Amino acid sequence: MGKNKSLIGFVGGIVLALLVWAIPMEGLAPEGKKCLALSLLAVVWWAMSVAHPGYVSLFLLGSYVVLGVAPGGVVFGLWGTPLVYLVVGGYLIASAVRDSGLGKRIAYHYILRYINSYNSIVVGAYVLGFLLSFLIPHPWPRSFLIMSVMAMIIRSANLPLKDAANIGLAVFAGSAPTSTILLTGDSIINVVTVGMSGANVSWLGWLWYMGIPGIIASALTMFLQLMLYKPTCQFCLDKAAVAKNLADMGPLSPTERRCLFWVGLAIVAWVTDSVHHIHPGWVALYAAIAMSLPRIGGVLTPASWSDVPIATLFFLTAALAIGKVGDHAGMNQWLASVLLPSHAPSNPFLFAGFVSIIAVALHMCLGSVLAVMGIAIPTLIQFGTTAGLPPLVPALLVFTAISIHFVLPFHHMNVLVGLGEKQGMYGDREVIRLGVPLTAVVFIVTMLVQIPWWKLIGLL
């Protein structure tokens, strides 16, 4: 089935690109037409898993340049900004927190103090996901770290697979909304959103715009899960076993102390970036460098570089390039004029609902969060200008709609990486059961939380 899907996607992407190129499109320059054909080809290949996303991304980036759609400076623009180094630094910091043992120590302390019932484990998965997002700027290593601790609880309490699956789902699915609260909560899609909006958003600025919506989205997702999934047996946690695991770690090691110092310093620098004007990307990078130096660091090793996925960096570059190149070639403006009404709704609540419908519909079809962002954000930014909206508003609305939305596991990588008994212990059925009603949460957050909040703080 997988090979057939890839073959269908491979041929289908090429056919779609050729059709786009053959069909007359009035008002769209040849460069814009090539941009549209190549972008749709890449999106289909991403969605249908024709090849590893890194290879598809390189194909798209190279084709933009070779076929004269845009110069290399526009196509590879991400590498000239500090945003890419926030991603690199985020992966290295995550590696340091994990390998030093600091993250696991924090999780053990939280469990001993706050975990007393089955529901408190589910709540704890969300809370730990948020707390550790201060230290680990990427949801995947954060979730696997939390899951390693939760697996110990599951074994200790002798929970059945059905209850264990719900806990695993709380860890991985819960990372979707909790990652939206901080700019460094997800150093990939949060960073791409800022880059696509063209706005100069500080670490505190992101928290100001997204903190309340992200917290409410996390709470609604958590309460929805608590309502849908009830424990099937009485819960009894052997806290003595948890305490023993913590005791076996011994006192805070020198490596953990150095890791805590540099990550703590990075957090302070992130919070105060509006004062010193040093981008969070440079802060993350220098924190990682400091943890690699002798005596003052010694946390990161040469092997830590293997935790920085070069393919993901090119995937980010390609996703961001769709919007940048589309704007350069006139594709974004043309799509907005052809596919969308001539004027955006003047009522911000209706605008948020309209954007959410488009974003969710695209997400249901394409699956990839970054692929949808690459198409939807630039087009809807252009659409929003007809209503006089700042680019950040449609960008954050699209981001919110698809970053907290999923129905099937492939709709969100945070959920997909935990699929299976050896990872998060849940399957497709558990994901769908949560994902279908979760779609309503998208519209509640975008229309009834973000718009009133942004009006209150002056973004609208």
Tab-separated table of C-alpha atoms in Angstrom:
chain	number	residue	atom	x	y	z
A	1	MET	CA	0.000	0.000	0.000
A	2	GLY	CA	2.833	2.401	0.886
A	3	LYS	CA	4.616	1.841	-2.448
A	4	ASN	CA	1.372	2.318	-4.406
A	5	LYS	CA	0.670	5.539	-2.528
A	6	SER	CA	4.164	6.853	-3.312
A	7	LEU	CA	3.861	5.925	-6.989
A	8	ILE	CA	0.426	7.537	-7.277
A	9	GLY	CA	1.744	10.656	-5.586
A	10	PHE	CA	4.839	10.756	-7.814
A	11	VAL	CA	2.843	10.537	-11.041
A	12	GLY	CA	-0.015	12.670	-9.731
A	13	GLY	CA	2.304	15.483	-8.689
A	14	ILE	CA	3.943	15.594	-12.122
A	15	VAL	CA	0.587	15.483	-13.935
A	16	LEU	CA	-0.783	18.280	-11.741
A	17	ALA	CA	2.289	20.450	-12.397
A	18	LEU	CA	2.012	19.892	-16.158
A	19	LEU	CA	-1.694	20.749	-16.119
A	20	VAL	CA	-1.030	23.953	-14.219
A	21	TRP	CA	1.632	24.888	-16.745
A	22	ALA	CA	-0.617	24.056	-19.734
A	23	ILE	CA	-3.753	25.873	-18.556
A	24	PRO	CA	-3.910	29.577	-19.524
A	25	MET	CA	-3.869	31.753	-16.413
A	26	GLU	CA	-4.632	35.358	-17.154
A	27	GLY	CA	-2.736	37.829	-15.045
A	28	LEU	CA	-0.092	35.354	-13.837
A	29	ALA	CA	3.453	35.931	-15.104
A	30	PRO	CA	5.495	32.940	-16.367
A	31	GLU	CA	7.611	32.996	-13.188
A	32	GLY	CA	4.441	32.880	-11.085
A	33	LYS	CA	3.094	30.016	-13.157
A	34	LYS	CA	6.294	28.027	-12.718
A	35	CYS	CA	6.191	28.791	-8.992
A	36	LEU	CA	2.613	27.506	-8.720
A	37	ALA	CA	3.363	24.321	-10.688
A	38	LEU	CA	6.501	23.508	-8.699
A	39	SER	CA	4.908	24.340	-5.342
A	40	LEU	CA	1.868	22.119	-5.981
A	41	LEU	CA	4.161	19.335	-7.189
A	42	ALA	CA	6.182	19.517	-3.955
A	43	VAL	CA	3.081	19.690	-1.747
A	44	VAL	CA	1.641	16.548	-3.382
A	45	TRP	CA	4.957	14.741	-3.002
A	46	TRP	CA	5.151	15.763	0.656
A	47	ALA	CA	1.564	14.736	1.372
A	48	MET	CA	1.879	11.389	-0.448
A	49	SER	CA	5.324	10.564	1.013
A	50	VAL	CA	6.834	10.141	-2.445
A	51	ALA	CA	10.316	10.558	-0.976
A	52	HIS	CA	11.842	11.761	2.269
A	53	PRO	CA	10.738	15.387	2.876
A	54	GLY	CA	14.392	16.472	2.749
A	55	TYR	CA	14.823	15.226	-0.819
A	56	VAL	CA	11.547	16.782	-1.975
A	57	SER	CA	12.583	20.048	-0.348
A	58	LEU	CA	15.944	20.064	-2.132
A	59	PHE	CA	14.194	19.358	-5.424
A	60	LEU	CA	11.838	22.301	-4.929
A	61	LEU	CA	14.564	24.715	-3.821
A	62	GLY	CA	16.888	23.739	-6.660
A	63	SER	CA	14.092	23.947	-9.243
A	64	TYR	CA	13.140	27.459	-8.131
A	65	VAL	CA	16.693	28.608	-8.855
A	66	VAL	CA	17.483	26.511	-11.951
A	67	LEU	CA	14.211	27.421	-13.698
A	68	GLY	CA	14.626	31.108	-12.945
A	69	VAL	CA	11.623	31.486	-10.671
A	70	ALA	CA	13.602	33.490	-8.101
A	71	PRO	CA	17.254	34.184	-7.256
A	72	GLY	CA	19.068	32.053	-4.687
A	73	GLY	CA	18.998	34.872	-2.140
A	74	VAL	CA	15.194	34.714	-2.086
A	75	VAL	CA	14.921	30.926	-2.294
A	76	PHE	CA	17.419	30.258	0.503
A	77	GLY	CA	16.516	33.393	2.451
A	78	LEU	CA	15.948	31.487	5.690
A	79	TRP	CA	19.676	30.791	6.008
A	80	GLY	CA	20.394	34.498	6.099
A	81	THR	CA	18.205	35.008	9.157
A	82	PRO	CA	18.670	34.015	12.809
A	83	LEU	CA	15.478	31.930	12.649
A	84	VAL	CA	17.321	28.895	11.290
A	85	TYR	CA	19.796	29.103	14.153
A	86	LEU	CA	16.957	29.050	16.649
A	87	VAL	CA	16.082	25.647	15.194
A	88	VAL	CA	19.701	24.431	15.311
A	89	GLY	CA	20.206	25.749	18.830
A	90	GLY	CA	16.857	24.317	19.906
A	91	TYR	CA	17.813	20.794	18.889
A	92	LEU	CA	21.193	21.071	20.615
A	93	ILE	CA	19.655	22.446	23.812
A	94	ALA	CA	17.084	19.618	23.760
A	95	SER	CA	19.934	17.137	23.440
A	96	ALA	CA	21.744	18.712	26.396
A	97	VAL	CA	18.699	18.677	28.688
A	98	ARG	CA	17.935	15.064	27.773
A	99	ASP	CA	21.462	13.645	27.939
A	100	SER	CA	22.410	15.470	31.136
A	101	GLY	CA	19.435	13.899	32.954
A	102	LEU	CA	18.050	17.297	33.963
A	103	GLY	CA	14.738	16.820	32.144
A	104	LYS	CA	14.086	13.419	33.698
A	105	ARG	CA	14.930	14.747	37.178
A	106	ILE	CA	12.369	17.547	36.792
A	107	ALA	CA	9.741	15.042	35.621
A	108	TYR	CA	10.374	12.746	38.603
A	109	HIS	CA	10.031	15.656	41.059
A	110	TYR	CA	6.754	16.703	39.432
A	111	ILE	CA	5.339	13.175	39.612
A	112	LEU	CA	6.219	12.703	43.270
A	113	ARG	CA	4.531	15.955	44.189
A	114	TYR	CA	1.495	16.169	41.908
A	115	ILE	CA	0.558	12.723	40.523
A	116	ASN	CA	-2.044	11.090	42.786
A	117	SER	CA	-4.734	9.787	40.420
A	118	TYR	CA	-5.221	8.626	36.851
A	119	ASN	CA	-6.602	11.992	35.747
A	120	SER	CA	-3.653	13.761	37.354
A	121	ILE	CA	-1.338	11.782	35.036
A	122	VAL	CA	-3.188	13.109	31.990
A	123	VAL	CA	-3.075	16.631	33.394
A	124	GLY	CA	0.597	16.114	34.241
A	125	ALA	CA	1.411	15.221	30.637
A	126	TYR	CA	0.133	18.630	29.518
A	127	VAL	CA	1.724	20.545	32.397
A	128	LEU	CA	5.111	18.849	31.983
A	129	GLY	CA	4.945	19.499	28.252
A	130	PHE	CA	4.535	23.196	28.928
A	131	LEU	CA	7.112	23.406	31.738
A	132	LEU	CA	9.770	21.536	29.776
A	133	SER	CA	9.137	23.774	26.736
A	134	PHE	CA	11.139	26.414	28.620
A	135	LEU	CA	14.139	24.055	28.575
A	136	ILE	CA	13.617	21.954	25.438
A	137	PRO	CA	12.624	24.075	22.406
A	138	HIS	CA	11.194	21.196	20.365
A	139	PRO	CA	8.153	18.999	21.114
A	140	TRP	CA	9.474	15.633	19.874
A	141	PRO	CA	12.423	15.169	22.258
A	142	ARG	CA	10.275	16.740	24.975
A	143	SER	CA	7.511	14.195	24.409
A	144	PHE	CA	9.841	11.195	24.252
A	145	LEU	CA	11.479	12.309	27.496
A	146	ILE	CA	8.106	12.642	29.238
A	147	MET	CA	6.924	9.333	27.768
A	148	SER	CA	9.969	7.528	29.161
A	149	VAL	CA	8.868	8.621	32.634
A	150	MET	CA	5.193	7.885	31.966
A	151	ALA	CA	6.101	4.365	30.801
A	152	MET	CA	7.648	3.757	34.195
A	153	ILE	CA	4.404	4.915	35.866
A	154	ILE	CA	2.339	2.670	33.584
A	155	ARG	CA	4.458	-0.356	34.515
A	156	SER	CA	4.459	0.519	38.209
A	157	ALA	CA	0.665	0.946	38.321
A	158	ASN	CA	0.131	-2.116	36.083
A	159	LEU	CA	-2.268	-0.180	33.850
A	160	PRO	CA	-4.083	-1.944	30.994
A	161	LEU	CA	-3.185	-1.026	27.418
A	162	LYS	CA	-6.338	1.069	26.930
A	163	ASP	CA	-5.452	3.350	29.842
A	164	ALA	CA	-1.789	3.413	28.849
A	165	ALA	CA	-2.772	4.523	25.328
A	166	ASN	CA	-4.670	7.489	26.727
A	167	ILE	CA	-1.628	8.575	28.728
A	168	GLY	CA	0.598	8.294	25.679
A	169	LEU	CA	-1.919	10.279	23.652
A	170	ALA	CA	-1.898	12.988	26.328
A	171	VAL	CA	1.889	13.222	26.039
A	172	PHE	CA	2.123	13.469	22.255
A	173	ALA	CA	-1.221	15.033	21.288
A	174	GLY	CA	-0.962	17.398	24.242
A	175	SER	CA	2.321	18.704	22.846
A	176	ALA	CA	0.422	20.228	19.895
A	177	PRO	CA	-1.420	22.980	21.826
A	178	THR	CA	1.189	23.411	24.580
A	179	SER	CA	3.859	24.083	21.942
A	180	THR	CA	1.981	27.182	20.780
A	181	ILE	CA	2.372	29.088	24.048
A	182	LEU	CA	6.070	30.013	23.782
A	183	LEU	CA	8.018	31.033	20.691
A	184	THR	CA	10.526	28.346	21.684
A	185	GLY	CA	7.740	25.827	22.364
A	186	ASP	CA	8.235	24.576	18.815
A	187	SER	CA	11.367	25.961	17.209
A	188	ILE	CA	10.116	24.856	13.773
A	189	ILE	CA	6.522	25.844	12.984
A	190	ASN	CA	6.466	28.801	15.410
A	191	VAL	CA	9.616	30.133	13.789
A	192	VAL	CA	8.250	29.605	10.262
A	193	THR	CA	5.070	31.488	11.181
A	194	VAL	CA	7.062	34.503	12.325
A	195	GLY	CA	9.197	34.335	9.193
A	196	MET	CA	6.189	34.149	6.878
A	197	SER	CA	4.438	37.044	8.583
A	198	GLY	CA	7.446	39.296	8.070
A	199	ALA	CA	6.807	40.748	11.533
A	200	ASN	CA	9.511	41.428	14.087
A	201	VAL	CA	8.156	39.368	16.976
A	202	SER	CA	10.212	39.037	20.154
A	203	TRP	CA	10.052	36.123	22.589
A	204	LEU	CA	7.833	38.145	24.918
A	205	GLY	CA	5.883	39.466	21.947
A	206	TRP	CA	4.942	35.924	20.933
A	207	LEU	CA	3.934	35.149	24.524
A	208	TRP	CA	1.843	38.332	24.575
A	209	TYR	CA	-0.015	37.390	21.374
A	210	MET	CA	-0.202	33.603	21.794
A	211	GLY	CA	0.151	32.904	25.526
A	212	ILE	CA	-3.529	33.164	26.498
A	213	PRO	CA	-4.856	31.477	23.311
A	214	GLY	CA	-2.273	28.696	23.673
A	215	ILE	CA	-3.103	28.073	27.327
A	216	ILE	CA	-6.850	27.989	26.606
A	217	ALA	CA	-6.322	25.668	23.614
A	218	SER	CA	-4.259	23.351	25.834
A	219	ALA	CA	-6.896	23.397	28.590
A	220	LEU	CA	-9.755	22.701	26.164
A	221	THR	CA	-7.854	19.817	24.552
A	222	MET	CA	-7.017	18.382	27.971
A	223	PHE	CA	-10.613	18.613	29.267
A	224	LEU	CA	-11.888	17.072	26.037
A	225	GLN	CA	-9.536	14.140	26.510
A	226	LEU	CA	-10.545	13.723	30.159
A	227	MET	CA	-14.215	13.619	29.091
A	228	LEU	CA	-13.675	11.135	26.270
A	229	TYR	CA	-11.299	8.717	27.988
A	230	LYS	CA	-12.197	7.330	31.405
A	231	PRO	CA	-9.933	4.931	33.352
A	232	THR	CA	-10.972	1.295	33.147
A	233	CYS	CA	-9.488	0.255	36.501
A	234	GLN	CA	-8.459	1.669	39.844
A	235	PHE	CA	-5.185	3.574	39.747
A	236	CYS	CA	-2.478	2.965	42.316
A	237	LEU	CA	0.979	4.443	41.805
A	238	ASP	CA	3.975	3.063	43.675
A	239	LYS	CA	5.641	6.369	44.488
A	240	ALA	CA	8.376	4.510	46.324
A	241	ALA	CA	9.576	3.175	42.969
A	242	VAL	CA	9.586	6.691	41.520
A	243	ALA	CA	11.449	7.994	44.550
A	244	LYS	CA	14.003	5.186	44.145
A	245	ASN	CA	14.594	6.117	40.505
A	246	LEU	CA	15.135	9.709	41.577
A	247	ALA	CA	17.430	8.645	44.412
A	248	ASP	CA	19.443	6.470	42.016
A	249	MET	CA	20.210	9.605	40.009
A	250	GLY	CA	21.985	11.003	43.063
A	251	PRO	CA	22.343	14.699	43.789
A	252	LEU	CA	22.369	17.252	40.984
A	253	SER	CA	25.469	16.386	38.968
A	254	PRO	CA	28.012	18.981	37.763
A	255	THR	CA	26.848	18.348	34.201
A	256	GLU	CA	23.231	19.008	35.170
A	257	ARG	CA	24.267	22.166	37.045
A	258	ARG	CA	26.102	23.534	34.015
A	259	CYS	CA	23.215	22.618	31.758
A	260	LEU	CA	20.736	24.313	34.109
A	261	PHE	CA	22.911	27.427	34.294
A	262	TRP	CA	23.251	27.911	30.537
A	263	VAL	CA	19.652	27.046	29.706
A	264	GLY	CA	18.475	29.291	32.545
A	265	LEU	CA	20.634	32.096	31.180
A	266	ALA	CA	19.178	31.506	27.712
A	267	ILE	CA	15.632	31.744	29.096
A	268	VAL	CA	16.465	35.051	30.785
A	269	ALA	CA	17.920	36.327	27.509
A	270	TRP	CA	14.834	35.163	25.580
A	271	VAL	CA	12.510	36.926	28.000
A	272	THR	CA	14.497	40.179	27.804
A	273	ASP	CA	15.173	40.184	24.044
A	274	SER	CA	13.064	43.324	23.631
A	275	VAL	CA	15.584	45.084	25.888
A	276	HIS	CA	18.917	43.881	24.496
A	277	HIS	CA	17.603	43.224	20.933
A	278	ILE	CA	19.543	39.978	20.515
A	279	HIS	CA	17.391	37.579	18.510
A	280	PRO	CA	16.336	34.347	20.311
A	281	GLY	CA	18.086	32.401	17.546
A	282	TRP	CA	21.502	33.807	18.445
A	283	VAL	CA	20.765	33.248	22.140
A	284	ALA	CA	19.961	29.568	21.509
A	285	LEU	CA	23.057	29.133	19.366
A	286	TYR	CA	25.450	30.677	21.876
A	287	ALA	CA	23.881	28.744	24.751
A	288	ALA	CA	24.565	25.539	22.820
A	289	ILE	CA	28.134	26.637	22.057
A	290	ALA	CA	28.737	27.434	25.733
A	291	MET	CA	27.571	23.951	26.730
A	292	SER	CA	30.127	22.432	24.345
A	293	LEU	CA	33.154	24.267	25.766
A	294	PRO	CA	35.554	22.703	28.321
A	295	ARG	CA	35.176	23.462	32.026
A	296	ILE	CA	32.250	25.903	31.647
A	297	GLY	CA	30.264	23.446	29.505
A	298	GLY	CA	31.089	19.835	28.844
A	299	VAL	CA	27.418	19.001	28.302
A	300	LEU	CA	27.328	18.753	24.514
A	301	THR	CA	29.742	16.500	22.649
A	302	PRO	CA	30.618	16.089	18.963
A	303	ALA	CA	28.034	13.292	18.846
A	304	SER	CA	25.329	15.817	19.804
A	305	TRP	CA	25.414	17.175	16.255
A	306	SER	CA	23.663	14.012	15.108
A	307	ASP	CA	20.546	15.337	16.868
A	308	VAL	CA	20.355	18.275	14.413
A	309	PRO	CA	18.440	16.953	11.371
A	310	ILE	CA	19.737	18.662	8.229
A	311	ALA	CA	16.750	17.317	6.285
A	312	THR	CA	14.371	19.172	8.618
A	313	LEU	CA	16.304	22.395	8.076
A	314	PHE	CA	15.889	22.095	4.304
A	315	PHE	CA	12.224	21.190	4.799
A	316	LEU	CA	11.820	24.433	6.744
A	317	THR	CA	13.684	26.344	4.052
A	318	ALA	CA	11.380	24.946	1.364
A	319	ALA	CA	8.190	25.573	3.343
A	320	LEU	CA	9.219	29.189	3.950
A	321	ALA	CA	10.430	29.563	0.358
A	322	ILE	CA	6.969	28.755	-1.067
A	323	GLY	CA	5.661	31.950	0.478
A	324	LYS	CA	8.719	34.092	-0.230
A	325	VAL	CA	9.137	32.926	-3.819
A	326	GLY	CA	5.383	33.096	-4.378
A	327	ASP	CA	5.416	36.735	-3.326
A	328	HIS	CA	8.479	37.466	-5.509
A	329	ALA	CA	6.915	35.784	-8.558
A	330	GLY	CA	3.415	37.203	-8.062
A	331	MET	CA	1.817	33.841	-7.293
A	332	ASN	CA	0.436	34.857	-3.877
A	333	GLN	CA	-1.314	37.933	-5.204
A	334	TRP	CA	-2.789	35.971	-8.127
A	335	LEU	CA	-4.074	33.129	-5.921
A	336	ALA	CA	-5.685	35.601	-3.535
A	337	SER	CA	-7.434	37.386	-6.416
A	338	VAL	CA	-8.658	34.171	-8.087
A	339	LEU	CA	-9.540	31.871	-5.185
A	340	LEU	CA	-10.756	34.326	-2.561
A	341	PRO	CA	-13.438	37.028	-2.516
A	342	SER	CA	-12.345	40.470	-3.642
A	343	HIS	CA	-12.587	41.785	-0.091
A	344	ALA	CA	-12.014	40.102	3.236
A	345	PRO	CA	-14.844	40.240	5.803
A	346	SER	CA	-14.539	43.471	7.754
A	347	ASN	CA	-15.809	41.715	10.873
A	348	PRO	CA	-12.711	40.118	12.490
A	349	PHE	CA	-14.766	37.247	13.916
A	350	LEU	CA	-16.039	36.331	10.448
A	351	PHE	CA	-12.528	36.709	9.066
A	352	ALA	CA	-11.170	34.319	11.709
A	353	GLY	CA	-13.888	31.796	10.907
A	354	PHE	CA	-13.233	32.072	7.170
A	355	VAL	CA	-9.484	31.587	7.632
A	356	SER	CA	-10.052	28.637	9.975
A	357	ILE	CA	-12.322	26.869	7.468
A	358	ILE	CA	-9.753	27.244	4.682
A	359	ALA	CA	-6.846	26.178	6.899
A	360	VAL	CA	-8.639	23.117	8.313
A	361	ALA	CA	-9.896	22.064	4.852
A	362	LEU	CA	-6.380	22.279	3.390
A	363	HIS	CA	-4.982	20.459	6.404
A	364	MET	CA	-7.482	17.615	6.007
A	365	CYS	CA	-6.383	17.173	2.388
A	366	LEU	CA	-2.637	17.761	2.586
A	367	GLY	CA	-1.851	16.579	6.102
A	368	SER	CA	1.470	18.395	6.438
A	369	VAL	CA	1.339	21.407	8.763
A	370	LEU	CA	4.267	23.077	7.012
A	371	ALA	CA	2.884	22.406	3.540
A	372	VAL	CA	-0.423	24.037	4.465
A	373	MET	CA	1.372	26.972	6.055
A	374	GLY	CA	3.470	27.439	2.923
A	375	ILE	CA	0.356	27.813	0.785
A	376	ALA	CA	-2.220	29.325	3.138
A	377	ILE	CA	-0.286	31.948	5.109
A	378	PRO	CA	1.086	34.017	2.180
A	379	THR	CA	-2.243	33.858	0.316
A	380	LEU	CA	-4.352	34.797	3.335
A	381	ILE	CA	-1.946	37.562	4.335
A	382	GLN	CA	-2.551	39.049	0.886
A	383	PHE	CA	-6.296	38.529	1.380
A	384	GLY	CA	-6.213	40.158	4.807
A	385	THR	CA	-4.682	43.365	3.450
A	386	THR	CA	-8.027	44.129	1.748
A	387	ALA	CA	-9.499	44.482	5.236
A	388	GLY	CA	-6.520	46.444	6.519
A	389	LEU	CA	-5.332	43.648	8.800
A	390	PRO	CA	-1.660	43.432	9.811
A	391	PRO	CA	0.073	40.359	8.275
A	392	LEU	CA	0.620	38.834	11.715
A	393	VAL	CA	-3.142	38.324	12.247
A	394	PRO	CA	-3.875	35.923	9.335
A	395	ALA	CA	-0.479	34.249	9.878
A	396	LEU	CA	-1.255	33.461	13.533
A	397	LEU	CA	-4.830	32.402	12.704
A	398	VAL	CA	-3.611	29.868	10.127
A	399	PHE	CA	-0.867	28.735	12.496
A	400	THR	CA	-3.311	28.193	15.363
A	401	ALA	CA	-5.909	26.404	13.243
A	402	ILE	CA	-3.521	23.766	11.904
A	403	SER	CA	-1.076	23.494	14.805
A	404	ILE	CA	-3.791	22.336	17.232
A	405	HIS	CA	-5.799	20.400	14.635
A	406	PHE	CA	-5.596	16.744	13.649
A	407	VAL	CA	-8.013	13.927	12.872
A	408	LEU	CA	-5.639	11.227	11.635
A	409	PRO	CA	-2.077	10.721	12.954
A	410	PHE	CA	-0.453	11.967	9.727
A	411	HIS	CA	-2.141	15.358	10.192
A	412	HIS	CA	0.383	16.301	12.876
A	413	MET	CA	3.952	15.069	13.250
A	414	ASN	CA	3.728	15.551	17.036
A	415	VAL	CA	1.037	12.852	17.052
A	416	LEU	CA	2.539	10.681	14.326
A	417	VAL	CA	5.924	10.229	16.061
A	418	GLY	CA	4.179	8.695	19.078
A	419	LEU	CA	2.025	6.228	17.126
A	420	GLY	CA	2.480	2.566	18.046
A	421	GLU	CA	2.878	0.402	21.144
A	422	LYS	CA	6.627	1.023	21.352
A	423	GLN	CA	6.245	4.829	21.329
A	424	GLY	CA	3.093	6.364	22.777
A	425	MET	CA	1.137	3.073	23.033
A	426	TYR	CA	-1.855	4.487	21.072
A	427	GLY	CA	-3.198	3.750	17.603
A	428	ASP	CA	-5.321	5.359	14.898
A	429	ARG	CA	-8.558	4.731	16.772
A	430	GLU	CA	-7.548	6.747	19.834
A	431	VAL	CA	-6.290	9.619	17.678
A	432	ILE	CA	-9.504	9.813	15.618
A	433	ARG	CA	-11.697	9.674	18.711
A	434	LEU	CA	-9.953	12.771	20.090
A	435	GLY	CA	-9.304	14.475	16.753
A	436	VAL	CA	-12.864	14.671	15.407
A	437	PRO	CA	-14.346	16.741	18.277
A	438	LEU	CA	-11.049	18.628	18.553
A	439	THR	CA	-11.955	20.387	15.291
A	440	ALA	CA	-14.538	22.402	17.252
A	441	VAL	CA	-11.771	23.589	19.584
A	442	VAL	CA	-10.028	25.165	16.569
A	443	PHE	CA	-12.964	27.504	15.894
A	444	ILE	CA	-13.493	28.247	19.589
A	445	VAL	CA	-9.869	29.336	19.954
A	446	THR	CA	-9.528	31.334	16.728
A	447	MET	CA	-12.928	33.072	16.822
A	448	LEU	CA	-13.830	33.304	20.495
A	449	VAL	CA	-10.413	33.554	22.136
A	450	GLN	CA	-7.842	35.035	19.759
A	451	ILE	CA	-9.975	37.785	18.227
A	452	PRO	CA	-11.256	39.172	21.581
A	453	TRP	CA	-7.773	38.847	23.093
A	454	TRP	CA	-6.090	40.629	20.185
A	455	LYS	CA	-8.702	43.389	20.267
A	456	LEU	CA	-8.031	43.790	23.969
A	457	ILE	CA	-4.254	44.084	23.611
A	458	GLY	CA	-4.378	46.277	20.500
A	459	LEU	CA	-3.215	43.910	17.759
A	460	LEU	CA	-6.596	44.464	16.084
